[in-house]
Short mmCIF file of C-alpha atoms and ligand atoms in Angstrom, two decimals:
data_model
loop_
_atom_site.label_atom_id
_atom_site.label_comp_id
_atom_site.label_asym_id
_atom_site.label_seq_id
_atom_site.Cartn_x
_atom_site.Cartn_y
_atom_site.Cartn_z
CA MET A 556 181.67 114.77 111.96
CA VAL A 557 184.53 112.85 110.43
CA ALA A 558 185.32 113.63 106.79
CA ASN A 559 188.48 113.76 104.73
CA ARG A 560 187.75 117.34 103.65
CA LEU A 561 187.47 120.22 106.14
CA PRO A 562 185.32 123.30 105.41
CA LEU A 563 188.51 125.20 104.62
CA HIS A 564 191.81 124.09 103.18
CA ARG A 565 195.38 125.29 103.01
CA THR A 566 196.83 126.24 99.68
CA GLY A 567 200.53 125.58 100.53
CA THR A 568 202.60 122.84 102.16
CA GLY A 569 202.97 122.07 105.86
CA SER A 570 201.60 124.80 108.09
CA ASP A 571 202.35 127.54 105.53
CA GLY A 572 199.95 128.94 103.00
CA SER A 573 196.66 130.70 103.36
CA TRP A 574 193.25 129.17 104.10
CA ARG A 575 190.50 129.01 101.47
CA ALA A 576 186.93 127.75 101.58
CA SER A 577 186.67 124.23 100.15
CA ALA A 578 184.49 123.50 97.09
CA GLY A 579 182.41 120.33 96.83
CA GLY A 580 179.05 118.99 97.90
CA LEU A 581 180.22 117.50 101.17
CA VAL A 582 181.37 120.82 102.64
CA THR A 583 178.31 122.67 101.28
CA ALA A 584 176.03 120.23 103.07
CA LEU A 585 177.86 119.70 106.35
CA GLU A 586 178.86 123.27 107.16
CA PRO A 587 175.35 124.57 107.98
CA ILE A 588 174.67 121.51 110.13
CA LEU A 589 177.74 121.99 112.29
CA ARG A 590 176.99 125.70 112.60
CA SER A 591 173.62 124.88 114.15
CA THR A 592 174.64 121.78 116.16
CA PRO A 593 177.53 121.73 118.62
CA GLY A 594 180.21 119.32 117.52
CA ALA A 595 183.69 118.85 116.13
CA TRP A 596 184.80 118.31 112.53
CA VAL A 597 187.68 115.86 112.15
CA GLY A 598 189.43 116.12 108.77
CA TRP A 599 192.53 116.89 106.70
CA THR A 600 193.62 120.46 105.93
CA GLY A 601 194.46 119.64 102.30
CA ALA A 602 198.21 120.29 102.73
CA PRO A 603 200.81 117.52 103.16
CA ASP A 604 202.76 117.42 106.44
CA ASP A 605 200.48 120.01 108.05
CA ARG A 606 200.47 119.69 111.84
CA THR A 607 197.98 122.46 112.62
CA GLU A 608 196.57 122.19 116.14
CA PRO A 609 192.79 122.07 116.70
CA PHE A 610 191.12 125.49 116.25
CA VAL A 611 187.71 127.09 115.99
CA HIS A 612 186.48 128.29 112.58
CA ASP A 613 183.20 130.18 112.35
CA GLY A 614 181.88 128.47 115.48
CA ILE A 615 182.99 125.02 114.32
CA GLU A 616 185.61 123.06 116.30
CA VAL A 617 188.10 121.85 113.70
CA ARG A 618 190.41 118.91 114.52
CA PRO A 619 192.98 118.45 111.75
CA VAL A 620 194.34 115.00 110.93
CA PRO A 621 197.85 115.16 109.42
CA LEU A 622 198.78 113.33 106.21
CA SER A 623 202.34 112.86 104.96
CA ARG A 624 203.25 113.59 101.35
CA VAL A 625 203.32 109.85 100.59
CA GLU A 626 199.90 109.37 102.20
CA VAL A 627 198.45 112.19 100.12
CA GLU A 628 199.79 110.38 97.07
CA HIS A 629 198.64 106.87 98.05
CA TYR A 630 195.56 107.34 100.23
CA TYR A 631 194.04 110.51 98.69
CA HIS A 632 195.16 110.77 95.05
CA GLY A 633 195.54 107.00 94.74
CA MET A 634 193.07 104.81 96.61
CA SER A 635 190.39 107.49 97.09
CA ASN A 636 190.52 109.27 93.74
CA ARG A 637 191.91 106.69 91.31
CA THR A 638 190.32 103.57 92.77
CA PHE A 639 187.08 104.31 94.61
CA TRP A 640 186.03 107.47 92.75
CA PRO A 641 186.04 105.93 89.25
CA LEU A 642 184.85 102.51 90.44
CA TYR A 643 181.83 104.01 92.19
CA HIS A 644 181.09 106.28 89.19
CA ASP A 645 180.36 103.53 86.66
CA ALA A 646 184.10 103.13 85.85
CA ILE A 647 183.87 106.16 83.52
CA VAL A 648 187.65 105.97 83.59
CA SER A 649 189.37 102.74 84.56
CA PRO A 650 189.94 102.35 88.29
CA GLU A 651 193.43 101.24 89.36
CA PHE A 652 194.19 98.75 92.11
CA HIS A 653 197.52 98.95 93.97
CA ARG A 654 198.41 97.21 97.21
CA THR A 655 200.61 100.11 98.38
CA TRP A 656 197.62 102.46 98.07
CA TRP A 657 195.48 100.05 100.03
CA GLY A 658 198.10 99.84 102.82
CA SER A 659 198.11 103.62 103.09
CA TYR A 660 194.28 103.77 103.04
CA LEU A 661 194.22 101.35 105.97
CA GLU A 662 196.74 103.39 107.96
CA VAL A 663 195.02 106.72 107.34
CA ASN A 664 191.60 105.26 108.22
CA GLN A 665 193.16 104.05 111.51
CA ARG A 666 194.37 107.58 112.21
CA PHE A 667 190.95 109.13 111.50
CA ALA A 668 189.32 106.50 113.74
CA ALA A 669 191.78 107.30 116.56
CA GLU A 670 191.13 111.05 116.22
CA ALA A 671 187.36 110.50 116.19
CA ALA A 672 187.64 108.27 119.27
CA ALA A 673 189.59 111.01 121.04
CA ALA A 674 187.08 113.71 120.05
CA ALA A 675 183.90 111.88 121.06
CA ALA A 676 182.43 112.11 124.56
CA PRO A 677 180.79 109.00 126.07
CA GLY A 678 177.61 108.10 124.21
CA ASP A 679 178.15 110.70 121.44
CA LEU A 680 176.93 110.35 117.88
CA VAL A 681 179.79 110.08 115.40
CA TRP A 682 178.97 110.67 111.75
CA VAL A 683 181.59 109.46 109.28
CA HIS A 684 181.50 110.66 105.66
CA ASP A 685 182.35 109.39 102.24
CA TYR A 686 184.49 106.96 100.33
CA HIS A 687 187.80 108.10 101.80
CA LEU A 688 186.86 106.66 105.20
CA GLN A 689 184.92 103.45 104.61
CA LEU A 690 186.93 101.50 107.18
CA VAL A 691 186.46 104.04 109.96
CA PRO A 692 183.09 102.72 111.25
CA GLN A 693 184.53 99.29 112.06
CA LEU A 694 187.83 100.70 113.41
CA LEU A 695 186.01 103.23 115.58
CA ARG A 696 183.62 100.61 116.96
CA ALA A 697 186.63 98.54 118.08
CA ARG A 698 187.93 101.55 120.04
CA ARG A 699 184.66 103.08 121.21
CA PRO A 700 181.77 100.59 121.44
CA ASP A 701 179.81 103.19 123.47
CA VAL A 702 179.23 105.67 120.60
CA ARG A 703 176.49 105.48 117.94
CA ILE A 704 178.13 105.45 114.52
CA GLY A 705 176.55 106.75 111.32
CA PHE A 706 178.12 106.67 107.88
CA PHE A 707 177.02 108.59 104.80
CA LEU A 708 178.25 107.95 101.27
CA HIS A 709 178.06 111.14 99.20
CA ILE A 710 178.74 109.39 95.90
CA PRO A 711 176.97 106.48 94.18
CA PHE A 712 177.42 102.94 95.49
CA PRO A 713 177.95 100.62 92.52
CA PRO A 714 176.06 97.49 91.57
CA GLN A 715 177.55 94.09 92.40
CA GLU A 716 179.16 93.49 88.99
CA LEU A 717 181.33 96.60 89.41
CA PHE A 718 181.99 96.45 93.15
CA GLU A 719 183.30 92.91 92.76
CA TRP A 720 186.34 94.26 90.87
CA LEU A 721 187.71 95.52 94.15
CA PRO A 722 190.40 93.21 95.59
CA TRP A 723 189.46 94.43 99.11
CA ARG A 724 185.69 94.19 98.67
CA GLU A 725 185.01 92.20 101.85
CA GLU A 726 187.18 94.52 103.94
CA ILE A 727 185.17 97.51 102.68
CA LEU A 728 181.82 95.85 103.41
CA ARG A 729 183.00 94.90 106.91
CA GLY A 730 184.33 98.42 107.46
CA LEU A 731 180.95 99.95 106.60
CA LEU A 732 179.03 97.36 108.62
CA GLY A 733 180.79 98.76 111.70
CA ALA A 734 178.21 101.58 111.55
CA ASP A 735 174.73 101.46 113.10
CA LEU A 736 173.27 103.34 110.15
CA ILE A 737 174.63 103.63 106.61
CA GLY A 738 173.11 106.41 104.51
CA PHE A 739 173.15 106.47 100.71
CA GLN A 740 171.92 109.05 98.21
CA THR A 741 169.45 106.65 96.57
CA ALA A 742 167.46 103.55 97.46
CA ALA A 743 169.20 101.72 94.59
CA ALA A 744 172.57 102.28 96.28
CA ALA A 745 171.25 100.95 99.62
CA ARG A 746 169.93 97.89 97.78
CA ASN A 747 173.29 97.32 96.08
CA PHE A 748 175.00 97.39 99.46
CA ALA A 749 172.54 95.00 101.13
CA GLN A 750 172.76 92.59 98.22
CA LEU A 751 176.57 92.56 98.39
CA CYS A 752 176.54 91.95 102.15
CA ARG A 753 174.23 88.97 101.68
CA HIS A 754 176.22 87.68 98.73
CA HIS A 755 179.43 87.67 100.78
CA ARG A 756 177.56 86.17 103.74
CA LEU A 757 178.50 89.11 105.94
CA ALA A 758 174.90 89.90 106.84
CA SER A 759 171.39 88.56 106.45
CA GLY A 760 168.08 90.36 106.16
CA SER A 761 166.90 93.36 104.19
CA ALA A 762 168.59 96.75 103.82
CA ASP A 763 166.63 98.34 106.65
CA ALA A 764 167.63 95.55 109.10
CA LEU A 765 170.88 93.80 108.20
CA GLU A 766 171.92 91.30 110.85
CA HIS A 767 175.69 91.39 111.22
CA ASP A 768 177.88 90.18 114.06
CA GLY A 769 175.02 90.12 116.58
CA ARG A 770 173.90 93.69 115.72
CA THR A 771 171.34 95.26 113.43
CA VAL A 772 172.73 97.62 110.81
CA ARG A 773 170.38 99.75 108.75
CA ALA A 774 171.17 100.84 105.17
CA GLN A 775 168.84 103.50 103.86
CA ALA A 776 168.47 106.36 101.36
CA PHE A 777 168.78 109.94 102.64
CA PRO A 778 168.98 112.27 99.61
CA ILE A 779 171.30 115.08 100.65
CA SER A 780 170.38 118.72 100.18
CA ILE A 781 171.32 122.35 100.75
CA ASP A 782 170.46 125.11 103.20
CA PHE A 783 167.57 126.37 101.05
CA ASP A 784 166.75 129.40 103.22
CA TRP A 785 170.35 130.58 103.20
CA PHE A 786 170.48 130.56 99.38
CA ASP A 787 166.98 132.01 99.04
CA THR A 788 167.82 134.89 101.40
CA ALA A 789 171.25 135.58 99.90
CA ALA A 790 169.78 135.60 96.38
CA ARG A 791 167.38 138.42 97.36
CA LYS A 792 170.12 140.72 98.67
CA PRO A 793 170.53 143.96 96.71
CA GLU A 794 174.26 143.37 96.19
CA THR A 795 173.59 139.90 94.70
CA LEU A 796 170.91 141.26 92.37
CA ALA A 797 173.09 144.21 91.36
CA ARG A 798 175.96 141.90 90.45
CA ALA A 799 173.55 139.62 88.53
CA GLU A 800 172.39 142.64 86.57
CA GLU A 801 175.98 143.61 85.89
CA ILE A 802 176.77 140.10 84.59
CA ARG A 803 173.79 140.31 82.23
CA ARG A 804 174.93 143.70 81.02
CA LEU A 805 178.51 142.52 80.48
CA VAL A 806 177.57 139.47 78.37
CA GLY A 807 175.01 141.53 76.44
CA PRO A 808 171.61 142.24 78.00
CA GLU A 809 169.72 140.84 75.00
CA ARG A 810 171.49 137.47 75.27
CA ARG A 811 169.97 134.61 77.26
CA ILE A 812 172.45 132.99 79.66
CA LEU A 813 173.01 129.25 79.93
CA LEU A 814 175.14 128.41 82.98
CA SER A 815 177.04 125.45 84.43
CA VAL A 816 178.96 125.33 87.72
CA ASP A 817 181.04 122.24 88.54
CA ARG A 818 184.21 120.95 90.05
CA LEU A 819 186.46 120.20 87.07
CA ASP A 820 185.76 116.47 87.18
CA TYR A 821 185.33 113.90 84.39
CA THR A 822 182.10 112.68 86.00
CA LYS A 823 180.42 116.04 85.35
CA GLY A 824 180.08 115.68 81.56
CA ILE A 825 181.54 119.14 80.89
CA ASP A 826 183.07 118.12 77.55
CA ARG A 827 179.86 116.68 76.09
CA ARG A 828 177.85 119.64 77.37
CA ILE A 829 180.07 122.15 75.57
CA GLU A 830 179.96 119.99 72.45
CA ALA A 831 176.15 119.98 72.65
CA PHE A 832 176.19 123.76 72.96
CA GLY A 833 178.37 123.87 69.84
CA GLU A 834 175.80 121.70 68.04
CA LEU A 835 173.04 124.02 69.16
CA LEU A 836 174.83 126.81 67.32
CA ALA A 837 175.77 124.60 64.36
CA ARG A 838 172.14 123.52 63.88
CA ARG A 839 171.02 127.15 64.20
CA LEU A 840 168.73 126.29 67.08
CA ALA A 841 170.31 129.34 68.72
CA SER A 842 172.98 131.90 67.84
CA VAL A 843 175.71 133.81 69.66
CA GLU A 844 173.62 136.93 69.12
CA ASP A 845 170.83 135.63 71.33
CA CYS A 846 172.62 133.41 73.87
CA VAL A 847 175.88 132.74 75.70
CA PHE A 848 177.10 129.75 77.67
CA LEU A 849 178.96 130.46 80.93
CA GLN A 850 180.94 127.55 82.35
CA ILE A 851 182.42 128.00 85.83
CA ALA A 852 184.71 125.14 86.86
CA ALA A 853 186.68 124.76 90.08
CA PRO A 854 190.07 123.07 89.57
CA SER A 855 190.04 119.81 91.47
CA ARG A 856 192.50 116.97 92.28
CA GLU A 857 194.99 118.51 89.90
CA ALA A 858 197.82 116.12 90.75
CA VAL A 859 195.83 113.23 89.29
CA HIS A 860 196.57 112.39 85.64
CA GLU A 861 192.93 112.06 84.52
CA TYR A 862 192.13 115.52 85.89
CA LYS A 863 195.15 117.08 84.15
CA HIS A 864 194.01 115.44 80.93
CA LEU A 865 190.45 116.68 81.41
CA ARG A 866 191.66 120.23 81.93
CA ARG A 867 193.54 120.19 78.62
CA GLN A 868 190.60 118.55 76.89
CA ILE A 869 188.12 121.19 78.09
CA ASP A 870 190.53 124.00 77.14
CA GLY A 871 190.57 122.49 73.64
CA ILE A 872 186.80 122.08 73.30
CA VAL A 873 186.12 125.62 74.52
CA GLY A 874 188.72 126.91 72.04
CA SER A 875 187.19 124.91 69.23
CA VAL A 876 183.59 126.07 69.83
CA ASN A 877 184.70 129.67 70.32
CA GLY A 878 186.97 129.58 67.28
CA THR A 879 184.08 128.36 65.16
CA TYR A 880 181.15 130.44 66.40
CA SER A 881 182.28 133.56 68.29
CA THR A 882 181.97 136.95 66.61
CA PRO A 883 183.46 140.29 67.70
CA GLY A 884 182.01 141.06 71.13
CA ARG A 885 179.97 137.86 71.10
CA ILE A 886 182.03 135.04 72.66
CA ALA A 887 180.06 131.77 72.50
CA VAL A 888 181.46 130.06 75.63
CA GLN A 889 182.82 132.08 78.52
CA TYR A 890 184.92 129.72 80.62
CA PHE A 891 186.07 130.57 84.15
CA ARG A 892 188.42 127.93 85.52
CA ARG A 893 188.68 128.99 89.15
CA ASN A 894 187.40 128.47 92.65
CA LEU A 895 184.87 131.20 93.44
CA THR A 896 183.45 132.21 96.78
CA ARG A 897 179.79 131.51 97.36
CA ALA A 898 179.07 135.25 97.19
CA GLU A 899 180.65 135.28 93.72
CA ILE A 900 178.69 132.24 92.46
CA LEU A 901 175.22 133.34 93.61
CA PRO A 902 174.79 136.23 91.15
CA TYR A 903 175.49 133.82 88.29
CA TYR A 904 172.63 131.59 89.47
CA CYS A 905 170.42 134.69 89.62
CA ALA A 906 171.48 135.85 86.17
CA ALA A 907 171.12 132.50 84.37
CA ASP A 908 168.01 131.77 82.29
CA VAL A 909 168.95 128.13 81.90
CA MET A 910 171.05 125.92 84.20
CA LEU A 911 172.78 122.93 82.61
CA VAL A 912 173.61 120.13 85.07
CA THR A 913 174.58 117.16 82.92
CA PRO A 914 176.90 114.76 84.79
CA LEU A 915 177.55 111.26 83.44
CA ARG A 916 177.07 110.03 87.00
CA ASP A 917 176.69 112.00 90.23
CA GLY A 918 175.79 110.96 93.78
CA MET A 919 173.35 113.87 94.13
CA ASN A 920 174.53 117.20 92.60
CA LEU A 921 173.89 120.12 94.88
CA VAL A 922 174.47 122.72 92.17
CA ALA A 923 171.04 121.83 90.73
CA LYS A 924 169.46 122.52 94.12
CA GLU A 925 171.44 125.74 94.64
CA TYR A 926 170.17 127.11 91.30
CA VAL A 927 166.57 126.35 92.21
CA ALA A 928 166.94 127.95 95.65
CA CYS A 929 168.27 131.14 94.04
CA ARG A 930 165.34 131.50 91.58
CA THR A 931 163.36 133.66 93.94
CA ASN A 932 161.27 135.07 91.04
CA GLY A 933 160.16 131.54 90.21
CA ASP A 934 161.60 131.64 86.69
CA GLY A 935 164.57 129.85 85.10
CA VAL A 936 164.83 126.38 83.57
CA LEU A 937 166.87 123.46 84.88
CA VAL A 938 168.25 120.84 82.48
CA LEU A 939 169.30 117.85 84.56
CA SER A 940 171.02 114.56 83.81
CA GLU A 941 169.07 111.38 84.54
CA PHE A 942 172.29 110.07 86.07
CA ALA A 943 172.46 112.58 88.93
CA GLY A 944 170.92 111.43 92.23
CA ALA A 945 168.97 114.73 92.16
CA ALA A 946 166.97 113.48 89.14
CA GLN A 947 164.93 111.24 91.46
CA GLU A 948 163.49 114.23 93.30
CA MET A 949 163.70 116.98 90.69
CA ARG A 950 161.14 115.60 88.29
CA GLN A 951 160.09 118.98 86.88
CA ALA A 952 163.54 119.56 85.40
CA ILE A 953 164.09 118.77 81.73
CA GLN A 954 165.84 115.44 82.16
CA VAL A 955 168.49 114.34 79.67
CA ASN A 956 170.80 111.46 78.88
CA PRO A 957 174.18 113.22 78.64
CA ARG A 958 175.51 110.57 76.24
CA ASP A 959 172.73 111.32 73.74
CA LEU A 960 174.18 114.38 72.06
CA ASP A 961 171.27 114.95 69.65
CA ARG A 962 168.57 114.97 72.31
CA MET A 963 170.71 116.89 74.78
CA THR A 964 171.20 119.61 72.15
CA GLU A 965 167.45 119.70 71.51
CA SER A 966 166.75 119.89 75.25
CA PHE A 967 168.98 122.99 75.47
CA ALA A 968 166.85 124.51 72.69
CA SER A 969 163.62 123.53 74.48
CA ALA A 970 164.91 125.13 77.68
CA LEU A 971 165.67 128.37 75.82
CA THR A 972 162.25 128.49 74.20
CA MET A 973 160.10 127.16 77.03
CA ASP A 974 156.83 128.99 77.52
CA PRO A 975 157.33 131.27 80.58
CA ALA A 976 154.16 129.98 82.29
CA GLU A 977 155.35 126.40 81.90
CA ALA A 978 158.81 127.35 83.20
CA LYS A 979 157.25 128.97 86.29
CA ARG A 980 155.04 125.96 86.93
CA ARG A 981 158.05 123.65 86.84
CA MET A 982 160.27 125.93 88.92
CA SER A 983 157.59 126.31 91.56
CA GLY A 984 157.44 122.51 91.97
CA LEU A 985 161.22 122.28 92.12
CA ARG A 986 161.47 125.01 94.74
CA ARG A 987 158.77 123.35 96.82
CA THR A 988 160.70 120.09 96.81
CA VAL A 989 164.08 121.58 97.66
CA ARG A 990 162.62 123.86 100.34
CA ARG A 991 160.89 120.97 102.11
CA ARG A 992 163.76 118.58 101.78
CA ASP A 993 166.57 120.90 102.80
CA VAL A 994 169.83 119.94 104.47
CA HIS A 995 168.40 120.40 107.97
CA ALA A 996 165.60 117.93 107.19
CA TRP A 997 168.26 115.60 105.79
CA SER A 998 170.46 115.66 108.89
CA LYS A 999 167.47 115.51 111.23
CA SER A 1000 166.09 112.43 109.51
CA PHE A 1001 169.54 110.80 109.63
CA PHE A 1002 170.07 111.63 113.30
CA ASP A 1003 166.54 110.47 114.19
CA VAL A 1004 167.16 107.06 112.70
CA LEU A 1005 170.69 106.88 114.11
CA ARG A 1006 169.40 107.60 117.60
CA GLY A 1007 166.89 104.81 117.06
CA GLY A 1008 163.94 107.21 117.32
CA ALA A 1009 162.36 106.93 113.88
CA ASP A 1010 161.29 103.63 112.44
CA GLY A 1011 162.81 104.56 109.09
CA GLY A 1012 160.70 101.97 107.33
CA GLY A 1013 160.90 103.88 104.03
CA GLY A 1014 163.82 105.32 102.15
CA THR A 1015 163.76 108.44 104.29
CA ALA A 1016 162.40 109.19 107.73
CA GLU A 1017 161.28 112.67 106.69
CA PRO A 1018 157.79 113.02 105.18
CA THR A 1019 158.31 113.92 101.56
CA GLY A 1020 155.20 116.07 101.09
CA SER A 1021 156.43 117.06 97.64
CA ASP A 1022 155.70 115.89 94.18
CA ILE A 1023 158.17 113.03 94.24
CA GLY A 1024 156.62 109.61 94.30
CA GLU A 1025 157.31 107.65 97.48
CA ASP A 1026 158.41 104.84 95.19
CA ASP A 1027 161.48 106.84 94.26
CA LEU A 1028 162.83 106.71 97.75
CA THR A 1029 161.62 103.49 99.26
CA ASP A 1030 163.59 100.33 99.22
CA GLU A 1031 160.80 98.34 97.61
CA ALA A 1032 162.98 95.55 96.21
CA ASP A 1033 164.11 94.55 99.68
P1 ADP B 1886 180.60 117.54 94.07
O1 ADP B 1886 180.30 117.17 95.48
O2 ADP B 1886 180.92 116.39 93.19
O3 ADP B 1886 181.63 118.61 93.95
P2 ADP B 1886 178.03 119.02 94.02
O4 ADP B 1886 177.30 119.61 92.86
O5 ADP B 1886 177.18 118.19 94.91
O6 ADP B 1886 179.26 118.19 93.41
O7 ADP B 1886 178.66 120.16 94.90
C1 ADP B 1886 179.52 121.12 94.37
C2 ADP B 1886 179.63 122.27 95.35
O8 ADP B 1886 180.83 122.99 95.04
C3 ADP B 1886 178.48 123.23 95.27
O9 ADP B 1886 178.17 123.72 96.56
C4 ADP B 1886 179.02 124.35 94.38
O10 ADP B 1886 178.48 125.62 94.65
C5 ADP B 1886 180.50 124.33 94.72
N1 ADP B 1886 181.28 124.74 93.54
C6 ADP B 1886 181.17 124.25 92.29
N2 ADP B 1886 181.98 124.92 91.44
C7 ADP B 1886 182.61 125.85 92.17
C8 ADP B 1886 183.57 126.86 91.88
N3 ADP B 1886 184.05 127.07 90.64
N4 ADP B 1886 184.02 127.62 92.90
C9 ADP B 1886 183.54 127.41 94.15
N5 ADP B 1886 182.64 126.50 94.49
C10 ADP B 1886 182.17 125.71 93.51
O1 F6P B 1887 180.84 115.05 97.26
C1 F6P B 1887 181.83 114.23 96.74
C2 F6P B 1887 183.21 114.73 97.08
O2 F6P B 1887 184.11 113.78 96.68
C3 F6P B 1887 183.46 115.00 98.53
O3 F6P B 1887 183.75 113.88 99.28
C4 F6P B 1887 184.60 115.92 98.38
O4 F6P B 1887 184.86 116.69 99.51
C5 F6P B 1887 184.21 116.77 97.20
O5 F6P B 1887 183.55 115.89 96.35
C6 F6P B 1887 185.38 117.50 96.56
O6 F6P B 1887 186.47 116.66 96.32
P1 F6P B 1887 187.86 116.80 97.10
O7 F6P B 1887 187.59 116.72 98.56
O8 F6P B 1887 188.67 115.65 96.58
O9 F6P B 1887 188.42 118.13 96.72
#
């Protein structure tokens, strides 16, 4: 596995500072796979100038790639998080384009490719992840033509009219085409990629068989998931249930709990969601006596201006809603801005009557799947943005347009008042889907196609068997 982020990160500088588990969908998905499959994880420790030697963490061989302070600024904060991240998320904020950032991106991608080449045995499978490392497939192929190379993009891949903004668009397409298999969260993303390759005359053919440089490259949808059984088992543990009970007691046992759990990112729609909750109270569709909204948000990319701004903005919105609606002992929005351990998050999922997952754009959103996996009683209601990749599979959620404040507010009210039998029917369908399509099925289907075993003619090699329509995952337009 080659990914910018390792399963744990350092909090300080250089080789000082303690280790903490990393938040984010990529780590949540990849960790269980590497625990059950022998292999190494090549990535950055999260601290500048850190020269930590390879080590073993929880059975996983970790091979750190060092980044200098300037590289962290240009490659990670710059090119990755101020160019690709906003560009690939519908340009929610304006992406920036700087040649110095691009130079650094190129250099760091070379370093990751060299480390991956050193880590791989002859004939190995190398799986490269996410937008930080889009040049690695091509660079690795040049060094190690003997390995099979897979790439997976955890975030959306934009349509042509947005991607074309990128001054280095052909370099990125060529970089990705170095892979044998390119996985996307949705069939639409795979189609966007194939269309761009044809448009720039870098490849011919359809997404599932792009002819490039004398090779066949396959671009296909593999909707990522979670380790369902792990969450399901952990959510049944007495200590999890006891803590969930305690949370309910602390907020007021008669109050229904609405919950959100996100990285503090402008793509997640946290501001609009809290505003909608405020409207819910303003329109008297609910009151602080009968409900409370808990927002847990992990600080993220805090050196980047847009994230600093977001943090201040959310502080303000929470203050405004609480100032207007809270009463003694009845705080409207309880906001926890911190990174929690998984053991700390689980009881919140178990305690919450309603889960609000309302990103403006999201590659998949694993939080939605984690909530469903923790609802072992089969109750609870999920409100889910149409603009999360998860919306394609999780059809029984109440789906919302997060930019439509009126309807989003009303959907929160519907979730709070949903008939319990209807809620159970929906949750049972959601659990069936997430259980069948868990992270092990995801990685197996990817590896099967990468090894050349499965024909992969549809959007996913794994039988769906759930209530999602096949149309949602197949690449019909190609
Ligand atoms: P993204 O990859 O954009 O962060 P996902 O929803 O796919 O979004 O994944 C987020 C992951 O990070 C989930 O596994 C979730 O449990 C975890 N997470 C979210 N918020 C926190 C938090 N405050 N503390 C620790 N982990 C968090
Ligand atoms: O899942 C998308 C993603 O960007 C991952 O690539 C990343 O690890 C995660 O979100 C968290 O972001 P970061 O690694 O920048 O802290």
